[in-house]
Amino acid sequence: MRKNSINYFPYNFMQKILIANWKMNLDVEKSLNLAKQYKKNLRTLKGLELVVAPSIPLIIPIKDIFGSAKISLSGQNVAAFSEGAYTGEVSAKMLKQIGCGYSLVGHSERRQHLVEADEMIHKKIVQSYAAGITPVLCVGESLKEKESGGRDAVIINQLQRALSKVEALPDKEIIIAYEPVWAIGTGVSVEREDLIHVERIIKRALSSLYSENFYNEKVSLLYGGSVNSVNVSVFWGIDKLAGFLVGTSSLEANEFLKIAIQMK
Ligand code: PEP
């Protein structure tokens, strides 16, 4: 593998960050076309860490398309094991070797449809650090949990179960994406006041798990859930918010660019 072909720009804490989660929405041709549009439209954006999470088989061709453009790559998932007889899994080391600097961990679609439990999410975080990948830990409540008043407890539990006793953590950065399940792909996003409240909950949980310094110095907070070029300005500017994890609106290069521009 050519060394200079690695699209991994080490994450600089406190950087603004915008992550595109393409999920399994596009076929090969459409993914490669979208990558070309991203490169054309987004390469001039400075001061913003842009990250694309395509499906695994597309990471290498997309890395080649991006070339020298400053767009990083992320896995949409990572194995909970380092190597061995785990059919269908992709290790953190392999993600790193093919140019990923990040991996999404604990996305609600995986928790929901692939029965991904907190214990496994914890292992995925440990594996990510061991391989030198920054995990993007997704947390958030379902509609039922929200309506029954359980939101804060759900978020605190998810954080505790995923992160307690991750020994590498106090020295490493982590990205936490608050993604309420009911907001993902629905066109309904969180209220600004609720996001401000959830930031405080996350701060309290991580400060007591590690320390307030850890929270202030090592944690970047993202919001995800129906972010688009119209509502992004409602959230942008909230204290501690470092950026967004975007699904639907990342499937159209112009729309994604409009979000990115407002984060400048
Ligand atoms: C997501 O799945 O991470 C997401 C935020 O999706 P959407 O932007 O479509 O709500």
Short mmCIF file of C-alpha atoms and ligand atoms in Angstrom, two decimals, residues 21 23 107 109 179 183-186 224-227 245-249, ligand 1:
data_model
loop_
_atom_site.label_atom_id
_atom_site.label_comp_id
_atom_site.label_asym_id
_atom_site.label_seq_id
_atom_site.Cartn_x
_atom_site.Cartn_y
_atom_site.Cartn_z
CA ASN A 21 -22.69 8.50 7.35
CA LYS A 23 -24.97 3.84 5.65
CA HIS A 107 -24.96 3.51 16.08
CA GLU A 109 -29.29 1.16 13.76
CA GLU A 179 -28.28 10.83 18.26
CA ALA A 183 -34.65 11.91 15.16
CA ILE A 184 -32.65 9.67 12.85
CA GLY A 185 -33.91 9.77 9.29
CA THR A 186 -37.31 11.15 10.36
CA GLY A 224 -26.92 13.71 14.81
CA GLY A 225 -30.55 13.36 13.80
CA SER A 226 -32.13 14.95 10.72
CA VAL A 227 -29.55 17.74 10.47
CA LEU A 245 -23.06 13.36 12.31
CA VAL A 246 -25.20 13.49 9.20
CA GLY A 247 -27.03 10.70 7.39
CA THR A 248 -29.70 11.68 4.84
CA SER A 249 -28.32 15.15 4.13
C1 PEP B 1 -27.42 8.95 11.39
O1 PEP B 1 -27.88 7.89 11.00
O2 PEP B 1 -26.35 8.96 12.03
C2 PEP B 1 -28.15 10.17 11.09
C3 PEP B 1 -27.89 11.23 11.81
O3 PEP B 1 -29.08 10.11 10.09
P1 PEP B 1 -30.01 11.32 9.58
O4 PEP B 1 -29.12 12.52 9.38
O5 PEP B 1 -30.61 10.83 8.32
O6 PEP B 1 -31.01 11.56 10.65
#
